[in-house]
């Protein structure tokens, strides 16, 4: 028992000893563990404090120091800069009637690549959906063609929607309200602001005004705008175009052209172009174009031109060709239509050029209107024999009669007395061989042989209107000088530029040349009244059909041989039929010049342009209520008979 008890005591003692050791160990471990937990907690707290401190610093930096830069970056991601086309200036006539102006339109387009992707993404998220690319484009094609029935068909739109391209334009020149309605139904349709040039008169003065259309081929987008193609639209493009502006807009998904309405704001406002005020009278221009075209057709001529000038200022009231074009319909244009022969195509004028000899004879005292000249039936000039248009023996002509009857021989006899040097100087003073400076593109200077190149026969051709050429404008300018007391004023067709702020800037004053004295001009003007004299027999002028009842008319007929393109020699059946006249002769207001290109001279209307002058002059007297002349032109002797 005792032995057993001791054994138990040892066991307990041993157990007790183990417990005592284990308890101490656990106590120490516990103490160490508690210290470790506190250390880790402190470290975490330090880390959290550091993170919060860094975040705070970053927040301060973002919200304070970098706020402006980040805001600008965000703005750039959702905004887009759009160029604002400048409004093109209008072209108006002398009374303010618009010949050309611009209207705002829209061009519809679609980003096919983006549309296909958005439709595909939508189909993935919405399996079995009916909203597909084909369905959307089919609906759009039907809707747009319904809104624009005379512009584009449903099939044409479907073809565009399914073309192999990432982008395509759909239709141009859509009214803004219609474009807005289309985009309201199909937000993925892109819209571009553009402008359309309109010409309310169609072909009225089209050869002068020209045409402009939208041009977008330049890599500089700011230059995408209406630009001139021909005529004044081209020549004065810088004045008409203005300066484009720039605008910022918000877009739905960045630079996707889907502009959020109401977010537009200008960076730089566009400056409109200037208006051009012309000297033309659009009503008169219409009438001259119509009458000329009818006369050319009735005379079977290849073409024709006509011009009406203000006798004092040289302003062009009308300048017409027999053919024109419609600037509203570019598909109908031909290169021939776009030209302006009235200023680009010179011709040999024939006897209207005898005005130079008549003026020289009076200015240099070679003759008086009543003095007489013995005119033979033929005249030898070097190796050339000159005849009159009718066969006659030697006749006694008055100086007035030489020009009223248009005698070639009598004219040459007077020219010889004037002399080559003085005659050459007169040609220059009358502006022949020089551009008029009218302000239209492509103007020809005509042709006058240099004085140093004159041959023995040159002086046998020039006084009768052969061997030199001029435009209808140059021809009328000669008679304007006589109508204006000898002062030739360069013609002009642009009167002024009207700036966007409304200020008017007149064109530079035209140059003026005193060709002859005022008294000479008046004498020649009075002398040329006999051209329209309707006397008996030999006392009849060449153009009694030019006369206008109640008004004195001064003028000159012309028949200039054309060069036959086949033989390269003067033709016996191709002629330039011309007429230049002053209305009225006693108090000049207008000068009218007319040219018919190779009419059928066997027809009554083909051998003279005088009847066309009569029609145009009659219209002028009514439209401008020109006072009647002081009295009828006196009948004077032309050929003295025994």
mmCIF file of C-alpha atoms in Angstrom, residues 98-472:
data_model
loop_
_atom_site.group_PDB
_atom_site.id
_atom_site.type_symbol
_atom_site.label_atom_id
_atom_site.label_comp_id
_atom_site.label_asym_id
_atom_site.label_seq_id
_atom_site.Cartn_x
_atom_site.Cartn_y
_atom_site.Cartn_z
ATOM 1 C CA UNK A 98 -30.711 88.984 -106.703
ATOM 2 C CA UNK A 99 -28.940 87.126 -109.487
ATOM 3 C CA UNK A 100 -27.181 84.685 -107.129
ATOM 4 C CA UNK A 101 -27.553 83.888 -103.425
ATOM 5 C CA UNK A 102 -26.956 81.024 -100.991
ATOM 6 C CA UNK A 103 -29.278 78.912 -98.857
ATOM 7 C CA UNK A 104 -28.346 76.609 -95.971
ATOM 8 C CA UNK A 105 -28.786 72.898 -96.654
ATOM 9 C CA UNK A 106 -27.747 69.577 -95.126
ATOM 10 C CA UNK A 107 -25.880 66.555 -96.441
ATOM 11 C CA UNK A 108 -26.839 63.177 -94.974
ATOM 12 C CA UNK A 109 -24.220 60.493 -94.409
ATOM 13 C CA UNK A 110 -23.693 57.278 -92.468
ATOM 14 C CA UNK A 111 -20.698 55.603 -90.808
ATOM 15 C CA UNK A 112 -21.401 52.097 -92.121
ATOM 16 C CA UNK A 113 -18.622 50.457 -90.100
ATOM 17 C CA UNK A 114 -19.835 51.911 -86.799
ATOM 18 C CA UNK A 115 -23.460 51.107 -87.614
ATOM 19 C CA UNK A 116 -22.706 47.473 -88.418
ATOM 20 C CA UNK A 117 -20.716 47.085 -85.176
ATOM 21 C CA UNK A 118 -23.408 48.657 -83.017
ATOM 22 C CA UNK A 119 -26.064 46.440 -84.579
ATOM 23 C CA UNK A 120 -23.915 43.337 -84.089
ATOM 24 C CA UNK A 121 -23.251 44.249 -80.447
ATOM 25 C CA UNK A 122 -26.950 44.799 -79.869
ATOM 26 C CA UNK A 123 -27.776 41.396 -81.399
ATOM 27 C CA UNK A 124 -25.291 39.660 -79.093
ATOM 28 C CA UNK A 125 -26.867 41.247 -76.028
ATOM 29 C CA UNK A 126 -30.396 40.671 -77.310
ATOM 30 C CA UNK A 127 -30.573 37.283 -79.031
ATOM 31 C CA UNK A 128 -33.452 36.938 -81.456
ATOM 32 C CA UNK A 129 -33.933 40.717 -81.781
ATOM 33 C CA UNK A 130 -35.549 42.107 -84.907
ATOM 34 C CA UNK A 131 -33.344 45.202 -84.712
ATOM 35 C CA UNK A 132 -30.633 44.289 -87.212
ATOM 36 C CA UNK A 133 -28.481 46.225 -89.683
ATOM 37 C CA UNK A 134 -30.650 45.148 -92.620
ATOM 38 C CA UNK A 135 -33.868 46.019 -90.817
ATOM 39 C CA UNK A 136 -32.610 49.434 -89.694
ATOM 40 C CA UNK A 137 -31.254 50.429 -93.115
ATOM 41 C CA UNK A 138 -34.366 49.177 -94.885
ATOM 42 C CA UNK A 139 -36.553 51.290 -92.624
ATOM 43 C CA UNK A 140 -34.293 54.298 -93.132
ATOM 44 C CA UNK A 141 -34.279 53.886 -96.925
ATOM 45 C CA UNK A 142 -38.061 53.799 -97.003
ATOM 46 C CA UNK A 143 -38.436 56.784 -94.687
ATOM 47 C CA UNK A 144 -35.818 59.007 -96.345
ATOM 48 C CA UNK A 145 -37.057 58.319 -99.880
ATOM 49 C CA UNK A 146 -40.554 59.176 -98.682
ATOM 50 C CA UNK A 147 -39.328 62.493 -97.343
ATOM 51 C CA UNK A 148 -37.348 63.230 -100.514
ATOM 52 C CA UNK A 149 -39.485 61.691 -103.273
ATOM 53 C CA UNK A 150 -38.004 63.661 -106.164
ATOM 54 C CA UNK A 151 -34.434 63.457 -104.966
ATOM 55 C CA UNK A 152 -33.523 59.830 -104.281
ATOM 56 C CA UNK A 153 -35.238 56.436 -104.467
ATOM 57 C CA UNK A 154 -35.520 53.724 -101.853
ATOM 58 C CA UNK A 155 -33.402 51.359 -103.975
ATOM 59 C CA UNK A 156 -30.664 53.935 -104.430
ATOM 60 C CA UNK A 157 -30.474 54.334 -100.664
ATOM 61 C CA UNK A 158 -30.383 50.569 -100.104
ATOM 62 C CA UNK A 159 -27.493 50.319 -102.558
ATOM 63 C CA UNK A 160 -25.614 52.992 -100.622
ATOM 64 C CA UNK A 161 -26.288 51.336 -97.268
ATOM 65 C CA UNK A 162 -24.913 48.022 -98.553
ATOM 66 C CA UNK A 163 -21.886 49.301 -100.444
ATOM 67 C CA UNK A 164 -18.477 47.938 -99.486
ATOM 68 C CA UNK A 165 -17.216 50.975 -97.629
ATOM 69 C CA UNK A 166 -16.809 52.192 -94.075
ATOM 70 C CA UNK A 167 -18.523 55.508 -94.806
ATOM 71 C CA UNK A 168 -20.834 56.951 -97.424
ATOM 72 C CA UNK A 169 -22.733 60.122 -98.233
ATOM 73 C CA UNK A 170 -26.411 59.517 -98.826
ATOM 74 C CA UNK A 171 -27.954 62.684 -100.248
ATOM 75 C CA UNK A 172 -27.029 66.346 -100.675
ATOM 76 C CA UNK A 173 -28.969 69.600 -100.491
ATOM 77 C CA UNK A 174 -31.601 68.510 -97.974
ATOM 78 C CA UNK A 175 -33.713 71.181 -96.312
ATOM 79 C CA UNK A 176 -32.621 71.591 -92.667
ATOM 80 C CA UNK A 177 -36.090 70.825 -91.285
ATOM 81 C CA UNK A 178 -36.345 67.590 -93.275
ATOM 82 C CA UNK A 179 -32.834 66.565 -92.246
ATOM 83 C CA UNK A 180 -33.703 67.170 -88.574
ATOM 84 C CA UNK A 181 -36.802 65.010 -88.895
ATOM 85 C CA UNK A 182 -34.818 62.171 -90.473
ATOM 86 C CA UNK A 183 -32.156 62.266 -87.741
ATOM 87 C CA UNK A 184 -34.892 62.311 -85.110
ATOM 88 C CA UNK A 185 -36.025 58.894 -86.368
ATOM 89 C CA UNK A 186 -32.565 57.528 -87.164
ATOM 90 C CA UNK A 187 -29.975 59.001 -84.810
ATOM 91 C CA UNK A 188 -27.138 57.171 -86.537
ATOM 92 C CA UNK A 189 -27.603 59.286 -89.689
ATOM 93 C CA UNK A 190 -24.848 61.889 -89.864
ATOM 94 C CA UNK A 191 -25.585 65.490 -90.892
ATOM 95 C CA UNK A 192 -23.239 68.086 -92.367
ATOM 96 C CA UNK A 193 -24.097 71.749 -92.732
ATOM 97 C CA UNK A 194 -23.557 72.926 -96.277
ATOM 98 C CA UNK A 195 -24.762 75.683 -98.571
ATOM 99 C CA UNK A 196 -26.439 75.644 -101.960
ATOM 100 C CA UNK A 197 -26.031 78.395 -104.544
ATOM 101 C CA UNK A 198 -29.275 79.436 -106.171
ATOM 102 C CA UNK A 199 -29.794 81.453 -109.348
ATOM 103 C CA UNK A 200 -33.425 82.601 -109.466
ATOM 104 C CA UNK A 201 -33.157 83.768 -113.082
ATOM 105 C CA UNK A 202 -31.753 80.491 -114.373
ATOM 106 C CA UNK A 203 -29.802 81.402 -117.507
ATOM 107 C CA UNK A 204 -30.304 85.144 -116.952
ATOM 108 C CA UNK A 205 -26.847 86.770 -117.205
ATOM 109 C CA UNK A 206 -25.317 83.355 -116.496
ATOM 110 C CA UNK A 207 -22.368 84.011 -118.829
ATOM 111 C CA UNK A 208 -21.550 87.024 -116.635
ATOM 112 C CA UNK A 209 -22.489 85.855 -113.138
ATOM 113 C CA UNK A 210 -21.123 82.359 -113.717
ATOM 114 C CA UNK A 211 -21.669 79.528 -111.250
ATOM 115 C CA UNK A 212 -20.434 78.216 -107.902
ATOM 116 C CA UNK A 213 -20.863 74.864 -106.173
ATOM 117 C CA UNK A 214 -19.851 73.134 -102.946
ATOM 118 C CA UNK A 215 -16.182 72.131 -103.009
ATOM 119 C CA UNK A 216 -14.699 69.715 -100.476
ATOM 120 C CA UNK A 217 -11.635 68.316 -102.243
ATOM 121 C CA UNK A 218 -9.179 70.513 -100.307
ATOM 122 C CA UNK A 219 -7.482 68.734 -97.387
ATOM 123 C CA UNK A 220 -8.023 71.866 -95.312
ATOM 124 C CA UNK A 221 -11.575 71.324 -94.063
ATOM 125 C CA UNK A 222 -11.975 75.030 -93.332
ATOM 126 C CA UNK A 223 -11.919 75.646 -97.085
ATOM 127 C CA UNK A 224 -14.870 73.353 -97.723
ATOM 128 C CA UNK A 225 -17.494 75.772 -98.950
ATOM 129 C CA UNK A 226 -19.121 77.206 -102.037
ATOM 130 C CA UNK A 227 -16.500 78.290 -104.549
ATOM 131 C CA UNK A 228 -16.762 79.783 -108.023
ATOM 132 C CA UNK A 229 -16.331 77.746 -111.185
ATOM 133 C CA UNK A 230 -16.784 80.339 -113.941
ATOM 134 C CA UNK A 231 -17.716 83.992 -114.448
ATOM 135 C CA UNK A 232 -17.755 86.539 -111.640
ATOM 136 C CA UNK A 233 -18.327 83.713 -109.156
ATOM 137 C CA UNK A 234 -14.796 82.562 -109.990
ATOM 138 C CA UNK A 235 -13.103 85.915 -110.617
ATOM 139 C CA UNK A 236 -14.426 87.497 -107.410
ATOM 140 C CA UNK A 237 -14.395 84.338 -105.285
ATOM 141 C CA UNK A 238 -12.253 85.925 -102.563
ATOM 142 C CA UNK A 239 -14.734 88.771 -102.090
ATOM 143 C CA UNK A 240 -17.759 86.487 -102.080
ATOM 144 C CA UNK A 241 -16.392 83.630 -99.929
ATOM 145 C CA UNK A 242 -15.945 85.272 -96.535
ATOM 146 C CA UNK A 243 -13.962 83.745 -93.643
ATOM 147 C CA UNK A 244 -14.991 80.412 -92.036
ATOM 148 C CA UNK A 245 -15.469 80.093 -88.281
ATOM 149 C CA UNK A 246 -15.111 77.269 -85.730
ATOM 150 C CA UNK A 247 -17.560 75.719 -83.276
ATOM 151 C CA UNK A 248 -17.303 73.266 -80.358
ATOM 152 C CA UNK A 249 -20.054 70.676 -79.931
ATOM 153 C CA UNK A 250 -20.675 67.793 -77.536
ATOM 154 C CA UNK A 251 -21.107 64.373 -79.115
ATOM 155 C CA UNK A 252 -22.793 61.307 -77.715
ATOM 156 C CA UNK A 253 -19.810 58.987 -78.007
ATOM 157 C CA UNK A 254 -16.851 61.217 -78.661
ATOM 158 C CA UNK A 255 -16.006 61.964 -82.268
ATOM 159 C CA UNK A 256 -18.930 60.116 -83.853
ATOM 160 C CA UNK A 257 -20.629 63.135 -85.493
ATOM 161 C CA UNK A 258 -23.754 62.591 -83.392
ATOM 162 C CA UNK A 259 -24.078 66.083 -81.960
ATOM 163 C CA UNK A 260 -26.013 66.640 -78.740
ATOM 164 C CA UNK A 261 -28.522 69.404 -79.541
ATOM 165 C CA UNK A 262 -28.007 72.634 -77.652
ATOM 166 C CA UNK A 263 -24.310 72.059 -76.975
ATOM 167 C CA UNK A 264 -23.006 74.179 -79.837
ATOM 168 C CA UNK A 265 -20.812 77.133 -78.903
ATOM 169 C CA UNK A 266 -18.702 79.305 -81.182
ATOM 170 C CA UNK A 267 -14.950 79.539 -80.820
ATOM 171 C CA UNK A 268 -14.673 81.917 -83.748
ATOM 172 C CA UNK A 269 -17.688 83.272 -85.576
ATOM 173 C CA UNK A 270 -17.762 82.950 -89.371
ATOM 174 C CA UNK A 271 -17.552 86.212 -91.320
ATOM 175 C CA UNK A 272 -19.953 86.322 -94.291
ATOM 176 C CA UNK A 273 -18.695 87.205 -97.746
ATOM 177 C CA UNK A 274 -19.359 90.540 -99.405
ATOM 178 C CA UNK A 275 -22.178 91.138 -101.860
ATOM 179 C CA UNK A 276 -21.418 92.298 -105.386
ATOM 180 C CA UNK A 277 -23.608 94.993 -106.915
ATOM 181 C CA UNK A 278 -23.499 94.876 -110.711
ATOM 182 C CA UNK A 279 -24.215 97.580 -113.259
ATOM 183 C CA UNK A 280 -26.593 95.222 -115.071
ATOM 184 C CA UNK A 281 -30.326 95.807 -115.257
ATOM 185 C CA UNK A 282 -31.720 92.273 -115.043
ATOM 186 C CA UNK A 283 -34.966 93.200 -116.835
ATOM 187 C CA UNK A 284 -33.048 94.735 -119.723
ATOM 188 C CA UNK A 285 -30.617 91.812 -119.717
ATOM 189 C CA UNK A 286 -33.518 89.393 -120.054
ATOM 190 C CA UNK A 287 -35.000 91.349 -122.941
ATOM 191 C CA UNK A 288 -31.706 91.667 -124.827
ATOM 192 C CA UNK A 289 -30.959 87.950 -124.367
ATOM 193 C CA UNK A 290 -34.415 87.022 -125.652
ATOM 194 C CA UNK A 291 -34.374 89.368 -128.629
ATOM 195 C CA UNK A 292 -30.827 88.390 -129.620
ATOM 196 C CA UNK A 293 -31.550 84.660 -129.434
ATOM 197 C CA UNK A 294 -34.687 85.094 -131.574
ATOM 198 C CA UNK A 295 -32.831 87.171 -134.157
ATOM 199 C CA UNK A 296 -29.931 84.707 -134.380
ATOM 200 C CA UNK A 297 -32.367 81.861 -134.886
ATOM 201 C CA UNK A 298 -34.404 83.714 -137.520
ATOM 202 C CA UNK A 299 -31.302 84.820 -139.432
ATOM 203 C CA UNK A 300 -29.776 81.320 -139.332
ATOM 204 C CA UNK A 301 -26.624 82.775 -137.790
ATOM 205 C CA UNK A 302 -24.087 80.622 -135.985
ATOM 206 C CA UNK A 303 -24.263 82.943 -133.009
ATOM 207 C CA UNK A 304 -24.394 86.530 -131.844
ATOM 208 C CA UNK A 305 -23.619 89.044 -129.130
ATOM 209 C CA UNK A 306 -25.139 92.329 -127.985
ATOM 210 C CA UNK A 307 -24.220 94.974 -125.427
ATOM 211 C CA UNK A 308 -25.864 98.075 -123.974
ATOM 212 C CA UNK A 309 -23.607 100.722 -122.398
ATOM 213 C CA UNK A 310 -24.387 103.882 -120.507
ATOM 214 C CA UNK A 311 -23.263 106.616 -122.904
ATOM 215 C CA UNK A 312 -21.656 108.718 -120.139
ATOM 216 C CA UNK A 313 -20.288 106.281 -117.572
ATOM 217 C CA UNK A 314 -19.540 103.229 -119.720
ATOM 218 C CA UNK A 315 -21.488 101.029 -117.279
ATOM 219 C CA UNK A 316 -22.702 97.784 -118.825
ATOM 220 C CA UNK A 317 -26.484 97.609 -118.587
ATOM 221 C CA UNK A 318 -26.714 94.403 -120.619
ATOM 222 C CA UNK A 319 -24.201 91.999 -122.142
ATOM 223 C CA UNK A 320 -25.686 89.037 -123.945
ATOM 224 C CA UNK A 321 -24.765 86.014 -126.017
ATOM 225 C CA UNK A 322 -27.349 84.115 -128.031
ATOM 226 C CA UNK A 323 -26.745 80.983 -125.910
ATOM 227 C CA UNK A 324 -26.428 80.637 -122.166
ATOM 228 C CA UNK A 325 -26.693 77.937 -119.499
ATOM 229 C CA UNK A 326 -28.638 77.190 -116.344
ATOM 230 C CA UNK A 327 -26.249 77.445 -113.373
ATOM 231 C CA UNK A 328 -28.804 75.564 -111.247
ATOM 232 C CA UNK A 329 -28.381 72.421 -113.379
ATOM 233 C CA UNK A 330 -24.730 71.433 -113.567
ATOM 234 C CA UNK A 331 -25.536 68.247 -115.469
ATOM 235 C CA UNK A 332 -26.731 70.275 -118.470
ATOM 236 C CA UNK A 333 -23.554 72.339 -118.921
ATOM 237 C CA UNK A 334 -21.260 72.117 -121.930
ATOM 238 C CA UNK A 335 -17.878 73.893 -122.281
ATOM 239 C CA UNK A 336 -19.321 76.042 -125.063
ATOM 240 C CA UNK A 337 -22.204 77.176 -122.856
ATOM 241 C CA UNK A 338 -19.864 78.302 -120.093
ATOM 242 C CA UNK A 339 -17.875 80.658 -122.330
ATOM 243 C CA UNK A 340 -18.635 84.347 -122.765
ATOM 244 C CA UNK A 341 -17.915 85.237 -126.443
ATOM 245 C CA UNK A 342 -19.003 88.832 -125.854
ATOM 246 C CA UNK A 343 -15.645 89.406 -124.145
ATOM 247 C CA UNK A 344 -13.545 86.398 -125.149
ATOM 248 C CA UNK A 345 -14.086 86.156 -128.911
ATOM 249 C CA UNK A 346 -12.909 88.997 -131.167
ATOM 250 C CA UNK A 347 -13.999 89.350 -134.797
ATOM 251 C CA UNK A 348 -13.275 91.514 -137.821
ATOM 252 C CA UNK A 349 -15.964 94.193 -137.545
ATOM 253 C CA UNK A 350 -16.271 95.511 -141.085
ATOM 254 C CA UNK A 351 -17.643 98.972 -141.720
ATOM 255 C CA UNK A 352 -18.465 99.894 -138.119
ATOM 256 C CA UNK A 353 -14.736 100.592 -137.903
ATOM 257 C CA UNK A 354 -15.174 103.424 -140.434
ATOM 258 C CA UNK A 355 -16.002 105.538 -137.389
ATOM 259 C CA UNK A 356 -12.235 105.922 -136.863
ATOM 260 C CA UNK A 357 -11.784 107.480 -140.317
ATOM 261 C CA UNK A 358 -14.842 109.694 -139.903
ATOM 262 C CA UNK A 359 -13.516 110.962 -136.578
ATOM 263 C CA UNK A 360 -10.004 111.552 -137.923
ATOM 264 C CA UNK A 361 -11.288 113.420 -140.970
ATOM 265 C CA UNK A 362 -13.165 115.909 -138.754
ATOM 266 C CA UNK A 363 -10.566 116.126 -135.954
ATOM 267 C CA UNK A 364 -7.649 116.829 -138.310
ATOM 268 C CA UNK A 365 -9.585 119.157 -140.609
ATOM 269 C CA UNK A 366 -9.346 116.827 -143.579
ATOM 270 C CA UNK A 367 -13.037 117.305 -144.373
ATOM 271 C CA UNK A 368 -16.330 118.723 -143.158
ATOM 272 C CA UNK A 369 -19.666 116.914 -143.190
ATOM 273 C CA UNK A 370 -20.723 118.811 -146.292
ATOM 274 C CA UNK A 371 -17.445 118.717 -148.228
ATOM 275 C CA UNK A 372 -17.404 116.453 -151.264
ATOM 276 C CA UNK A 373 -15.136 113.700 -152.514
ATOM 277 C CA UNK A 374 -15.023 112.257 -156.028
ATOM 278 C CA UNK A 375 -15.321 108.530 -155.482
ATOM 279 C CA UNK A 376 -14.385 106.261 -158.407
ATOM 280 C CA UNK A 377 -15.834 102.771 -158.919
ATOM 281 C CA UNK A 378 -12.548 101.090 -157.935
ATOM 282 C CA UNK A 379 -9.359 101.994 -156.096
ATOM 283 C CA UNK A 380 -5.962 100.339 -156.384
ATOM 284 C CA UNK A 381 -4.163 99.922 -153.038
ATOM 285 C CA UNK A 382 -0.800 98.248 -153.594
ATOM 286 C CA UNK A 383 -1.631 94.916 -155.236
ATOM 287 C CA UNK A 384 -5.287 95.001 -154.121
ATOM 288 C CA UNK A 385 -8.265 96.491 -155.950
ATOM 289 C CA UNK A 386 -10.982 97.825 -153.653
ATOM 290 C CA UNK A 387 -14.641 98.131 -154.674
ATOM 291 C CA UNK A 388 -17.797 99.322 -152.998
ATOM 292 C CA UNK A 389 -20.640 96.963 -152.114
ATOM 293 C CA UNK A 390 -22.498 98.165 -155.208
ATOM 294 C CA UNK A 391 -21.245 98.844 -158.714
ATOM 295 C CA UNK A 392 -20.980 102.483 -159.706
ATOM 296 C CA UNK A 393 -18.947 104.881 -161.757
ATOM 297 C CA UNK A 394 -17.326 107.990 -160.327
ATOM 298 C CA UNK A 395 -19.779 109.688 -157.991
ATOM 299 C CA UNK A 396 -19.670 112.833 -155.893
ATOM 300 C CA UNK A 397 -20.134 111.958 -152.250
ATOM 301 C CA UNK A 398 -20.443 114.275 -149.314
ATOM 302 C CA UNK A 399 -18.291 113.292 -146.352
ATOM 303 C CA UNK A 400 -21.517 112.409 -144.559
ATOM 304 C CA UNK A 401 -22.601 110.368 -147.570
ATOM 305 C CA UNK A 402 -19.397 108.329 -147.608
ATOM 306 C CA UNK A 403 -20.263 106.923 -144.192
ATOM 307 C CA UNK A 404 -24.044 106.905 -144.549
ATOM 308 C CA UNK A 405 -23.689 104.852 -147.744
ATOM 309 C CA UNK A 406 -20.663 102.983 -146.336
ATOM 310 C CA UNK A 407 -18.368 103.562 -149.288
ATOM 311 C CA UNK A 408 -15.119 101.626 -148.955
ATOM 312 C CA UNK A 409 -13.398 103.698 -151.604
ATOM 313 C CA UNK A 410 -14.467 107.036 -150.150
ATOM 314 C CA UNK A 411 -13.336 105.920 -146.684
ATOM 315 C CA UNK A 412 -9.889 104.936 -147.954
ATOM 316 C CA UNK A 413 -9.487 108.232 -149.799
ATOM 317 C CA UNK A 414 -10.174 110.118 -146.558
ATOM 318 C CA UNK A 415 -7.907 107.775 -144.550
ATOM 319 C CA UNK A 416 -5.044 108.487 -146.921
ATOM 320 C CA UNK A 417 -5.430 112.188 -146.188
ATOM 321 C CA UNK A 418 -5.369 111.483 -142.429
ATOM 322 C CA UNK A 419 -2.141 109.502 -142.802
ATOM 323 C CA UNK A 420 -0.935 106.241 -141.317
ATOM 324 C CA UNK A 421 0.650 107.671 -138.165
ATOM 325 C CA UNK A 422 -2.359 109.705 -137.091
ATOM 326 C CA UNK A 423 -4.669 106.813 -137.976
ATOM 327 C CA UNK A 424 -2.617 104.384 -135.871
ATOM 328 C CA UNK A 425 -2.779 106.793 -132.931
ATOM 329 C CA UNK A 426 -6.564 106.999 -133.256
ATOM 330 C CA UNK A 427 -6.884 103.211 -133.143
ATOM 331 C CA UNK A 428 -4.957 103.219 -129.880
ATOM 332 C CA UNK A 429 -6.976 106.093 -128.412
ATOM 333 C CA UNK A 430 -10.202 104.263 -129.214
ATOM 334 C CA UNK A 431 -8.886 101.327 -127.146
ATOM 335 C CA UNK A 432 -8.475 98.833 -129.959
ATOM 336 C CA UNK A 433 -5.897 96.125 -129.373
ATOM 337 C CA UNK A 434 -6.272 96.614 -125.593
ATOM 338 C CA UNK A 435 -8.445 94.900 -123.003
ATOM 339 C CA UNK A 436 -11.247 97.128 -121.794
ATOM 340 C CA UNK A 437 -10.777 96.153 -118.142
ATOM 341 C CA UNK A 438 -14.505 95.480 -117.808
ATOM 342 C CA UNK A 439 -13.861 93.063 -114.937
ATOM 343 C CA UNK A 440 -14.810 89.745 -116.543
ATOM 344 C CA UNK A 441 -12.582 86.668 -116.881
ATOM 345 C CA UNK A 442 -11.018 85.672 -120.171
ATOM 346 C CA UNK A 443 -11.329 89.058 -121.840
ATOM 347 C CA UNK A 444 -9.559 89.312 -125.193
ATOM 348 C CA UNK A 445 -7.610 92.370 -126.276
ATOM 349 C CA UNK A 446 -8.512 91.792 -129.909
ATOM 350 C CA UNK A 447 -5.828 92.329 -132.506
ATOM 351 C CA UNK A 448 -4.353 95.375 -134.227
ATOM 352 C CA UNK A 449 -1.169 94.874 -136.238
ATOM 353 C CA UNK A 450 1.809 96.704 -134.786
ATOM 354 C CA UNK A 451 2.632 99.877 -136.693
ATOM 355 C CA UNK A 452 6.081 98.489 -137.522
ATOM 356 C CA UNK A 453 4.477 95.496 -139.227
ATOM 357 C CA UNK A 454 2.144 97.343 -141.576
ATOM 358 C CA UNK A 455 2.565 96.322 -145.181
ATOM 359 C CA UNK A 456 1.557 98.207 -148.312
ATOM 360 C CA UNK A 457 -1.948 96.729 -148.177
ATOM 361 C CA UNK A 458 -2.492 97.091 -144.402
ATOM 362 C CA UNK A 459 -3.743 100.648 -144.757
ATOM 363 C CA UNK A 460 -6.130 99.411 -147.419
ATOM 364 C CA UNK A 461 -7.764 97.031 -144.931
ATOM 365 C CA UNK A 462 -7.843 98.685 -141.502
ATOM 366 C CA UNK A 463 -10.026 101.725 -142.369
ATOM 367 C CA UNK A 464 -12.765 99.450 -143.742
ATOM 368 C CA UNK A 465 -12.677 97.096 -140.760
ATOM 369 C CA UNK A 466 -10.578 94.218 -142.095
ATOM 370 C CA UNK A 467 -7.183 93.043 -140.867
ATOM 371 C CA UNK A 468 -7.973 93.862 -137.215
ATOM 372 C CA UNK A 469 -10.309 92.339 -134.675
ATOM 373 C CA UNK A 470 -12.285 93.480 -131.640
ATOM 374 C CA UNK A 471 -14.881 92.213 -129.179
ATOM 375 C CA UNK A 472 -18.431 93.512 -129.145
#
